[in-house]
Amino acid sequence: MSFSPLIEQLITSLRCLPGVGPKSAQRMAMQLLERDRDGGRQLSEVLAAAMDGVGRCSQCRTFTEQDTCQLCLSVKRNRQLLCVVETPADVLAIEQAGGFNGCYFVLMGRLSPIDGVGPEQIGVDKLMALVQEQQVTEVIMATNPTVEGEATAYYIAEQLQSRGVIVSRIAHGVPLGGELEYIDGGTLAHALAGRKVIES
Amino acid sequence: MSFSPLIEQLITSLRCLPGVGPKSAQRMAMQLLERDRDGGRQLSEVLAAAMDGVGRCSQCRTFTEQDTCQLCLSVKRNRQLLCVVETPADVLAIEQAGGFNGCYFVLMGRLSPIDGVGPEQIGVDKLMALVQEQQVTEVIMATNPTVEGEATAYYIAEQLQSRGVIVSRIAHGVPLGGELEYIDGGTLAHALAGRKVIES
């Protein structure tokens, strides 16, 4: 015994969403059918439009439905400063923090030979071409502080340094508002090693 | 600064799903765009089909895309025993538990005058007609043990008793595997009041 075939299909399809198990998929299906059919219809339309319409920015590789994204088109951004991140969500996080006025390059992943992700998949060639084309003077590596993120940062840094470009890495240390007592050892060691002289 | 318009729309639309806040909607959108466009397309199609195709069973009011649901069509079920539940998910739960061989009637809600849900919205008229038509002899009230569920059960029981139908309520008490120490007072009081003689 189960729900009718169409409802079962809906529950199964909802499970393609991350973090949605059988119970929440069932709850979602019931909620849409009982109380929000218009919302469900709209979600269906937007999903179809986005799955087919969203491609990648021809310059920075982030997701966009245009040929070039708004940030790359903006005349207010400093094209000689490039920040390399793993995902489009990272671009948003840095933009929301404010204070960065350069352009971005989105790897759409990180080097991970085990999963078959090499330099080609994360667009290293495209990055090198962009650096040359825009006469970039500094590249900030803002990949995640994971083993793979670090490896990616150092691989790209090596490639760029041989072309005479300044490469920097975002600072790692104790987050603002964090309490030393609860910070992991790796981060603390980083924070100590990366200490700065307080200038008088 | 935000994502491109189409991606923003996708994130907003995903929030119509229960339990999905801004951060998980963003994660879902990114996951679909990055790794599962086929899944997204399929979800879109099934959603559209379900939102327009799923109606209610002409007999028991549960969700189905046919005129009458599989359970109501089955010749193996006892039509003179009717179990009244609040939602289609409750039907599934009882079926999965096994042991019940009658038919169902799904209220699709519970009496809640504050939210404008009266006897008409939960189909009490339809229930009365079904009881007469199928010559039902016993109706089991399996609404939830909440204030509204209890009120609904007693309202419907009154209506049915005046027509000479036996009405029963599912038992409430200590769940199997539960430990008395951790059971709430209301449930314990119910379990004591509803005690049964152990027959020798």
Coordinates of C-alpha atoms in Angstrom, one line a residue:
Chain A
M1 CA 0.0 0.0 0.0
S2 CA 1.3 3.5 -0.9
F3 CA 0.0 6.8 -2.3
S4 CA -1.3 6.9 -5.8
P5 CA 1.4 6.7 -8.5
L6 CA 1.6 10.4 -9.3
I7 CA 2.0 11.3 -5.6
E8 CA 4.7 8.6 -5.2
Q9 CA 6.5 10.1 -8.2
L10 CA 6.3 13.6 -6.6
I11 CA 7.7 12.3 -3.3
T12 CA 10.6 10.5 -5.1
S13 CA 11.4 13.5 -7.3
L14 CA 11.5 15.8 -4.2
R15 CA 14.3 13.6 -2.8
C16 CA 16.7 15.0 -5.4
L17 CA 16.9 18.1 -3.2
P18 CA 19.8 18.0 -0.7
G19 CA 18.8 17.2 2.8
V20 CA 15.4 15.9 1.9
G21 CA 14.7 12.3 3.1
P22 CA 11.6 10.2 2.6
K23 CA 9.7 11.7 5.5
S24 CA 10.3 15.3 4.6
A25 CA 9.6 14.6 0.9
Q26 CA 6.2 13.2 2.0
R27 CA 5.6 16.2 4.1
M28 CA 6.5 18.6 1.3
A29 CA 4.2 16.8 -1.2
M30 CA 1.3 16.8 1.2
Q31 CA 1.8 20.5 2.1
L32 CA 1.9 21.5 -1.6
L33 CA -1.2 19.4 -2.5
E34 CA -3.2 20.5 0.5
R35 CA -2.3 24.1 0.8
D36 CA -0.1 25.5 -1.9
R37 CA -0.9 24.3 -5.4
D38 CA -0.1 27.7 -6.9
G39 CA 3.3 27.7 -5.1
G40 CA 3.9 24.2 -6.6
R41 CA 3.0 25.3 -10.1
Q42 CA 5.2 28.4 -9.8
L43 CA 8.1 26.3 -8.5
S44 CA 7.7 23.9 -11.4
E45 CA 7.9 26.8 -14.0
V46 CA 10.8 28.5 -12.4
L47 CA 12.7 25.2 -12.0
A48 CA 12.2 24.4 -15.7
A49 CA 13.4 27.9 -16.7
A50 CA 16.4 27.8 -14.4
M51 CA 17.6 24.3 -15.3
D52 CA 17.6 25.2 -19.0
G53 CA 18.3 28.9 -18.9
V54 CA 21.2 29.2 -16.4
G55 CA 24.6 28.9 -17.9
R56 CA 28.0 30.3 -17.0
C57 CA 29.5 33.7 -17.2
S58 CA 31.9 33.9 -20.2
Q59 CA 34.5 35.6 -18.0
C60 CA 34.3 34.5 -14.4
R61 CA 32.4 31.2 -14.8
T62 CA 29.8 32.0 -12.2
F63 CA 26.1 31.0 -12.8
T64 CA 24.1 33.5 -14.9
E65 CA 21.4 33.4 -17.5
Q66 CA 23.2 36.1 -19.5
D67 CA 26.4 35.7 -21.5
T68 CA 28.4 37.8 -19.0
C69 CA 27.3 38.4 -15.3
Q70 CA 26.5 41.7 -13.8
L71 CA 29.7 41.9 -11.8
C72 CA 31.9 41.3 -14.8
L73 CA 30.0 43.9 -16.8
S74 CA 30.2 46.5 -14.0
V75 CA 32.5 49.5 -14.9
K76 CA 33.0 50.3 -11.2
R77 CA 35.1 47.1 -10.4
N78 CA 38.9 47.0 -10.5
R79 CA 39.7 44.5 -13.2
Q80 CA 43.4 44.2 -12.1
L81 CA 42.4 42.6 -8.8
L82 CA 41.0 39.1 -9.1
C83 CA 39.5 36.9 -6.3
V84 CA 39.4 33.2 -6.9
V85 CA 36.6 31.3 -5.1
E86 CA 35.1 27.8 -5.3
T87 CA 31.4 28.5 -5.8
P88 CA 28.9 31.2 -6.7
A89 CA 27.7 31.2 -3.1
D90 CA 31.2 32.3 -2.1
V91 CA 31.0 35.3 -4.4
L92 CA 27.8 36.3 -2.7
A93 CA 29.3 35.9 0.8
I94 CA 32.2 38.1 -0.1
E95 CA 30.0 40.7 -1.7
Q96 CA 27.7 40.8 1.3
A97 CA 30.7 41.3 3.6
G98 CA 31.6 44.3 1.5
G99 CA 35.0 45.9 1.1
F100 CA 36.2 44.1 -2.0
N101 CA 36.2 46.0 -5.2
G102 CA 37.9 43.7 -7.6
C103 CA 36.5 40.9 -9.9
Y104 CA 36.0 37.2 -9.3
F105 CA 36.9 33.9 -10.9
V106 CA 34.7 31.0 -9.9
L107 CA 36.3 27.6 -10.1
M108 CA 33.0 25.7 -9.7
G109 CA 34.7 23.1 -7.5
R110 CA 38.2 22.3 -6.2
L111 CA 41.0 20.0 -7.4
S112 CA 40.1 16.5 -6.4
P113 CA 41.9 13.9 -8.5
I114 CA 39.9 11.0 -6.7
D115 CA 36.6 12.5 -8.1
G116 CA 38.2 13.1 -11.5
V117 CA 38.4 16.9 -11.0
G118 CA 41.7 18.2 -12.5
P119 CA 42.9 21.6 -13.5
E120 CA 40.8 21.4 -16.7
Q121 CA 37.5 21.0 -14.8
I122 CA 38.1 24.0 -12.6
G123 CA 39.0 26.2 -15.6
V124 CA 42.7 26.9 -14.7
D125 CA 43.4 27.6 -18.5
K126 CA 40.6 30.1 -18.5
L127 CA 41.9 31.8 -15.4
M128 CA 45.4 32.1 -16.9
A129 CA 43.9 33.6 -20.1
L130 CA 41.8 36.1 -18.1
V131 CA 44.8 37.2 -16.0
Q132 CA 46.7 38.0 -19.1
E133 CA 43.8 39.6 -20.9
Q134 CA 42.9 41.9 -18.0
Q135 CA 46.5 42.5 -17.0
V136 CA 45.7 41.4 -13.5
T137 CA 48.3 42.4 -11.0
E138 CA 47.1 40.5 -7.9
V139 CA 45.1 37.3 -7.5
I140 CA 43.6 36.6 -4.1
M141 CA 43.1 32.8 -3.5
A142 CA 39.9 32.5 -1.4
T143 CA 39.3 28.8 -1.7
N144 CA 38.0 27.0 1.4
P145 CA 40.5 26.1 4.2
T146 CA 40.1 22.4 3.6
V147 CA 42.7 20.0 2.4
E148 CA 41.4 20.2 -1.2
G149 CA 40.9 23.9 -1.1
E150 CA 44.5 24.5 0.1
A151 CA 45.9 22.2 -2.5
T152 CA 43.9 24.1 -5.2
A153 CA 45.1 27.4 -3.9
Y154 CA 48.8 26.3 -4.0
Y155 CA 48.5 24.7 -7.4
I156 CA 47.1 27.8 -8.9
A157 CA 49.5 30.1 -7.0
E158 CA 52.4 28.2 -8.5
Q159 CA 51.1 28.6 -12.1
L160 CA 50.5 32.3 -11.6
Q161 CA 53.8 33.1 -9.8
S162 CA 55.7 31.7 -12.8
R163 CA 54.0 34.5 -14.8
G164 CA 55.0 37.2 -12.4
V165 CA 51.6 37.8 -10.9
I166 CA 51.3 38.6 -7.1
V167 CA 49.3 35.8 -5.5
S168 CA 47.8 36.2 -1.9
R169 CA 45.8 33.9 0.3
I170 CA 43.0 35.1 2.6
A171 CA 43.9 35.2 6.3
H172 CA 43.0 32.2 8.4
G173 CA 42.7 32.5 12.2
V174 CA 40.3 33.1 15.0
P175 CA 36.9 34.3 13.7
L176 CA 35.5 37.6 15.1
G177 CA 33.3 36.9 18.2
G178 CA 34.9 33.5 18.6
E179 CA 36.1 32.3 22.0
L180 CA 39.6 30.8 22.1
E181 CA 38.3 28.1 24.4
Y182 CA 36.1 26.7 21.7
I183 CA 38.3 27.1 18.7
D184 CA 39.9 23.9 17.2
G185 CA 43.7 23.4 17.5
G186 CA 44.4 23.7 13.7
T187 CA 42.8 27.2 13.6
L188 CA 44.6 28.3 16.8
A189 CA 48.0 27.1 15.4
H190 CA 47.3 29.1 12.2
A191 CA 46.3 32.2 14.2
L192 CA 49.5 32.0 16.2
A193 CA 51.8 31.4 13.3
G194 CA 50.1 34.2 11.4
R195 CA 50.3 36.7 14.2
K196 CA 50.8 40.4 13.4
V197 CA 52.9 43.1 15.2
I198 CA 50.6 45.7 16.7
E199 CA 52.1 48.9 15.5
S200 CA 52.4 51.7 18.0
Chain B
M1 CA 24.5 42.3 -4.8
S2 CA 22.7 39.0 -5.3
F3 CA 22.5 36.1 -7.7
S4 CA 21.2 36.7 -11.2
P5 CA 17.4 37.2 -11.4
L6 CA 16.5 33.7 -12.5
I7 CA 18.5 32.1 -9.7
E8 CA 17.0 34.5 -7.1
Q9 CA 13.5 33.5 -8.4
L10 CA 14.5 29.8 -8.0
I11 CA 15.6 30.4 -4.4
T12 CA 12.4 32.3 -3.6
S13 CA 10.2 29.6 -5.2
L14 CA 11.9 26.8 -3.3
R15 CA 10.9 28.5 0.0
C16 CA 7.3 27.5 -0.6
L17 CA 8.4 24.0 0.6
P18 CA 7.8 23.5 4.3
G19 CA 10.9 23.7 6.5
V20 CA 13.0 25.4 3.8
G21 CA 14.6 28.7 4.9
P22 CA 16.7 31.1 2.8
K23 CA 20.0 29.2 3.4
S24 CA 18.7 25.8 2.5
A25 CA 16.8 27.2 -0.5
Q26 CA 20.1 28.6 -1.7
R27 CA 21.9 25.3 -1.1
M28 CA 19.1 23.4 -3.0
A29 CA 19.3 25.8 -5.9
M30 CA 23.1 25.5 -6.1
Q31 CA 23.1 21.8 -5.8
L32 CA 20.5 21.4 -8.7
L33 CA 22.4 23.9 -10.9
E34 CA 25.8 22.4 -10.2
R35 CA 25.1 18.7 -10.1
D36 CA 21.6 17.6 -10.9
R37 CA 19.9 19.5 -13.7
D38 CA 18.2 16.4 -14.9
G39 CA 16.7 15.9 -11.4
G40 CA 15.6 19.5 -11.4
R41 CA 13.9 19.1 -14.8
Q42 CA 12.2 15.9 -13.7
L43 CA 11.0 17.5 -10.5
S44 CA 9.6 20.4 -12.5
E45 CA 7.6 18.1 -14.7
V46 CA 6.3 15.9 -11.9
L47 CA 5.3 18.9 -9.9
A48 CA 3.3 20.4 -12.8
A49 CA 1.6 17.1 -13.4
A50 CA 0.8 16.5 -9.7
M51 CA -0.4 20.1 -9.0
D52 CA -2.9 19.9 -11.8
G53 CA -3.6 16.2 -11.9
V54 CA -4.1 15.2 -8.3
G55 CA -7.7 15.5 -7.1
R56 CA -9.8 13.8 -4.4
C57 CA -11.3 10.3 -4.3
S58 CA -15.0 10.6 -4.9
Q59 CA -15.6 8.3 -2.0
C60 CA -13.1 8.7 0.8
R61 CA -11.7 12.2 -0.2
T62 CA -8.1 11.1 -0.1
F63 CA -5.7 12.5 -2.7
T64 CA -5.7 10.5 -6.0
E65 CA -5.4 11.3 -9.7
Q66 CA -8.2 8.8 -10.5
D67 CA -11.9 9.4 -9.8
T68 CA -11.8 6.7 -7.0
C69 CA -8.7 5.6 -5.1
Q70 CA -7.3 2.1 -5.2
L71 CA -8.4 1.3 -1.6
C72 CA -12.1 2.3 -2.3
L73 CA -12.1 0.2 -5.5
S74 CA -10.6 -2.9 -3.8
V75 CA -13.1 -5.7 -3.4
K76 CA -11.1 -7.2 -0.5
R77 CA -12.0 -4.4 1.9
N78 CA -14.9 -4.6 4.4
R79 CA -17.1 -1.7 3.4
Q80 CA -19.2 -1.8 6.6
L81 CA -16.2 -0.8 8.7
L82 CA -15.0 2.8 8.2
C83 CA -11.9 4.5 9.7
V84 CA -12.0 8.3 9.9
V85 CA -8.6 10.1 9.7
E86 CA -7.4 13.6 9.3
T87 CA -4.9 13.3 6.4
P88 CA -3.9 10.9 3.5
A89 CA -0.6 10.3 5.4
D90 CA -2.6 8.9 8.3
V91 CA -4.2 6.3 5.9
L92 CA -0.7 5.3 4.8
A93 CA 0.5 5.0 8.5
I94 CA -2.5 2.7 9.4
E95 CA -2.0 0.6 6.2
Q96 CA 1.6 0.2 6.9
A97 CA 0.9 -0.9 10.5
G98 CA -1.4 -3.6 9.0
G99 CA -4.3 -5.4 10.6
F100 CA -7.1 -3.0 9.4
N101 CA -9.3 -4.4 6.7
G102 CA -12.0 -1.7 6.4
C103 CA -12.3 1.5 4.3
Y104 CA -11.3 5.0 5.2
F105 CA -12.7 8.5 5.1
V106 CA -10.2 11.3 5.0
L107 CA -11.4 14.6 6.6
M108 CA -8.5 16.6 5.0
G109 CA -8.2 18.6 8.2
R110 CA -9.9 18.9 11.6
L111 CA -12.6 21.2 13.0
S112 CA -11.0 24.5 13.8
P113 CA -13.5 27.4 13.9
I114 CA -10.7 29.9 14.4
D115 CA -9.3 29.0 11.0
G116 CA -12.7 28.9 9.4
V117 CA -12.8 25.1 9.2
G118 CA -16.3 23.9 10.0
P119 CA -18.2 20.6 9.4
E120 CA -18.6 21.5 5.7
Q121 CA -14.8 21.9 5.0
I122 CA -14.1 18.5 6.5
G123 CA -16.9 16.8 4.5
V124 CA -19.2 15.7 7.4
D125 CA -22.2 15.6 5.0
K126 CA -20.2 13.4 2.6
L127 CA -19.3 11.1 5.5
M128 CA -23.0 10.8 6.6
A129 CA -24.0 10.0 3.0
L130 CA -21.2 7.4 2.7
V131 CA -22.2 5.7 6.0
Q132 CA -25.8 5.4 4.7
E133 CA -24.9 4.3 1.2
Q134 CA -22.4 1.6 2.3
Q135 CA -24.6 0.5 5.3
V136 CA -21.6 1.1 7.6
T137 CA -22.0 -0.6 11.0
E138 CA -19.0 0.8 12.8
V139 CA -17.0 4.0 12.4
I140 CA -13.6 4.2 14.1
M141 CA -12.5 7.8 14.9
A142 CA -8.7 7.9 14.3
T143 CA -8.2 11.7 14.4
N144 CA -5.1 12.9 16.2
P145 CA -5.2 13.1 20.0
T146 CA -5.0 16.9 20.0
V147 CA -7.6 19.3 21.3
E148 CA -8.9 19.9 17.8
G149 CA -8.7 16.2 16.8
E150 CA -10.7 15.2 20.0
A151 CA -13.3 17.9 19.3
T152 CA -13.7 16.6 15.7
A153 CA -14.0 13.0 16.9
Y154 CA -16.7 13.9 19.4
Y155 CA -18.6 16.1 17.0
I156 CA -18.8 13.4 14.3
A157 CA -19.5 10.7 16.9
E158 CA -22.6 12.6 18.1
Q159 CA -23.9 13.0 14.5
L160 CA -23.4 9.3 13.8
Q161 CA -24.8 7.9 17.1
S162 CA -28.1 9.7 16.4
R163 CA -28.3 7.5 13.3
G164 CA -27.7 4.3 15.2
V165 CA -24.1 3.7 14.0
I166 CA -21.5 2.3 16.5
V167 CA -18.7 4.8 16.9
S168 CA -15.4 3.9 18.5
R169 CA -12.2 5.9 19.2
I170 CA -8.7 4.4 18.8
A171 CA -7.1 3.7 22.2
H172 CA -4.7 6.2 23.7
G173 CA -2.1 5.2 26.2
V174 CA 1.5 4.3 26.7
P175 CA 3.2 3.6 23.3
L176 CA 4.9 0.2 22.9
G177 CA 8.5 0.4 23.8
G178 CA 7.9 3.6 25.8
E179 CA 9.2 4.0 29.4
L180 CA 6.7 5.2 32.0
E181 CA 9.4 7.5 33.4
Y182 CA 9.5 9.6 30.2
I183 CA 5.8 9.6 29.3
D184 CA 3.8 12.8 29.8
G185 CA 1.2 13.1 32.5
G186 CA -1.8 13.4 30.2
T187 CA -0.9 10.2 28.4
L188 CA -0.3 8.3 31.7
A189 CA -3.7 9.5 33.1
H190 CA -5.3 8.3 29.9
A191 CA -3.5 4.9 30.2
L192 CA -4.7 4.5 33.8
A193 CA -8.3 5.5 33.1
G194 CA -8.4 3.2 30.1
R195 CA -7.0 0.2 31.9
K196 CA -8.2 -3.3 30.9
V197 CA -8.8 -6.4 33.1
I198 CA -6.3 -9.1 32.3
E199 CA -8.4 -12.1 31.7
S200 CA -7.3 -15.3 33.2

